[in-house]
Short mmCIF file of C-alpha atoms in Angstrom, two decimals:
data_model
loop_
_atom_site.label_atom_id
_atom_site.label_comp_id
_atom_site.label_asym_id
_atom_site.label_seq_id
_atom_site.Cartn_x
_atom_site.Cartn_y
_atom_site.Cartn_z
CA MET A 25 98.25 102.15 102.88
CA TYR A 26 101.80 100.96 104.42
CA ARG A 27 99.98 98.93 107.01
CA TYR A 28 97.79 97.62 104.56
CA LEU A 29 100.65 96.69 102.26
CA PHE A 30 102.52 94.60 105.25
CA ARG A 31 99.30 92.92 105.51
CA LEU A 32 98.78 91.52 102.17
CA LEU A 33 102.41 90.64 102.21
CA ARG A 34 101.54 88.48 105.39
CA TRP A 35 99.19 86.53 103.24
CA THR A 36 102.01 85.87 101.03
CA GLY A 37 104.10 84.43 103.37
CA LEU A 38 106.23 87.21 104.11
CA ARG A 39 106.68 89.08 107.45
CA PHE A 40 108.64 92.10 108.20
CA ARG A 41 110.94 91.23 111.05
CA GLN A 42 112.46 94.86 112.07
CA GLU A 43 115.06 95.03 109.03
CA PRO A 44 116.04 97.95 107.24
CA LEU A 45 112.98 99.11 105.17
CA LEU A 46 114.88 99.04 101.84
CA GLU A 47 116.24 95.73 102.39
CA PHE A 48 112.77 94.53 103.03
CA CYS A 49 111.52 96.36 100.04
CA GLU A 50 114.17 94.21 97.82
CA LYS A 51 113.50 91.18 99.68
CA ALA A 52 109.11 91.71 99.29
CA VAL A 53 109.93 92.23 95.20
CA GLN A 54 111.85 88.87 94.93
CA HIS A 55 109.33 87.13 96.93
CA LEU A 56 106.51 88.26 94.97
CA ARG A 57 108.29 87.64 91.82
CA GLN A 58 109.14 84.25 92.89
CA GLN A 59 105.37 83.93 93.45
CA LYS A 60 104.44 85.75 90.21
CA LEU A 61 102.51 88.51 91.82
CA PRO A 62 102.69 92.24 91.07
CA VAL A 63 105.53 93.82 92.50
CA ALA A 64 104.87 97.44 91.58
CA ALA A 65 103.31 98.19 95.35
CA PRO A 66 106.15 97.62 97.64
CA GLU A 67 108.26 99.43 94.68
CA GLN A 68 106.36 102.48 95.12
CA ILE A 69 104.91 102.47 98.78
CA ILE A 70 108.04 101.85 100.33
CA PRO A 71 110.18 104.52 99.15
CA MET A 72 107.16 106.92 99.40
CA ILE A 73 106.98 105.99 102.99
CA LEU A 74 110.60 106.82 103.44
CA ALA A 75 110.34 109.87 101.93
CA MET A 76 107.59 111.13 103.91
CA GLU A 77 109.57 109.93 107.10
CA PHE A 78 112.97 111.34 106.38
CA GLY A 79 112.45 114.14 103.90
CA LYS A 80 109.07 115.36 105.30
CA GLN A 81 107.52 115.24 101.95
CA ASP A 82 104.08 114.52 101.30
CA PRO A 83 103.67 112.87 98.03
CA GLU A 84 101.44 114.04 95.26
CA LYS A 85 98.04 113.02 94.95
CA ALA A 86 98.36 111.48 91.71
CA GLU A 87 101.53 109.40 93.35
CA GLN A 88 99.14 108.55 96.13
CA ARG A 89 96.60 107.17 93.93
CA GLN A 90 98.90 105.35 91.74
CA ALA A 91 100.41 103.52 95.19
CA ALA A 92 96.39 102.85 96.24
CA ALA A 93 95.93 101.32 92.81
CA GLU A 94 99.11 98.98 92.87
CA ALA A 95 97.96 97.83 96.52
CA SER A 96 94.75 96.93 95.26
CA ALA A 97 95.95 95.26 91.99
CA LEU A 98 98.39 93.07 94.68
CA ALA A 99 95.27 92.35 97.03
CA ASP A 100 93.39 91.03 93.85
CA ALA A 101 96.04 89.06 92.75
CA ILE A 102 96.41 87.43 96.07
CA PHE A 103 92.88 86.93 96.51
CA LYS A 104 92.62 85.02 93.17
CA ARG A 105 95.05 82.73 94.19
CA CYS A 106 93.72 81.81 97.58
CA ASN A 107 91.39 78.96 98.32
CA PRO A 108 87.54 79.84 99.39
CA LEU A 109 88.23 79.45 103.02
CA LYS A 110 91.09 82.10 102.94
CA ARG A 111 89.33 84.18 100.45
CA PHE A 112 86.53 84.55 102.84
CA CYS A 113 89.21 85.16 105.56
CA MET A 114 90.77 87.47 103.57
CA LYS A 115 87.76 89.91 102.74
CA TYR A 116 86.78 89.51 106.55
CA LEU A 117 90.26 90.69 107.78
CA LEU A 118 90.88 93.16 104.78
CA HIS A 119 87.75 94.54 104.52
CA LEU A 120 87.78 93.77 100.44
CA ILE A 121 83.62 92.98 100.56
#
């Protein structure tokens, strides 16, 4: 889900440049708000990843499902804004077919 989120963010023009994850999360949320896209996915997934990495805590199944749903909603919103050629590429590369 983490890699999927970062791939989605690349489709909006935002790239991760080895910066601290919390700073990148804030930057991603601001970037998505400017583009009027759903912001819940990075707000939920990045802190979950940090908790897993540093706290060694696995998220609950409900949290995992919610994060997956938020990532899917972000993918759908990005997909709807793309032109037909980009849609095809997005389906092919992200396996949204």
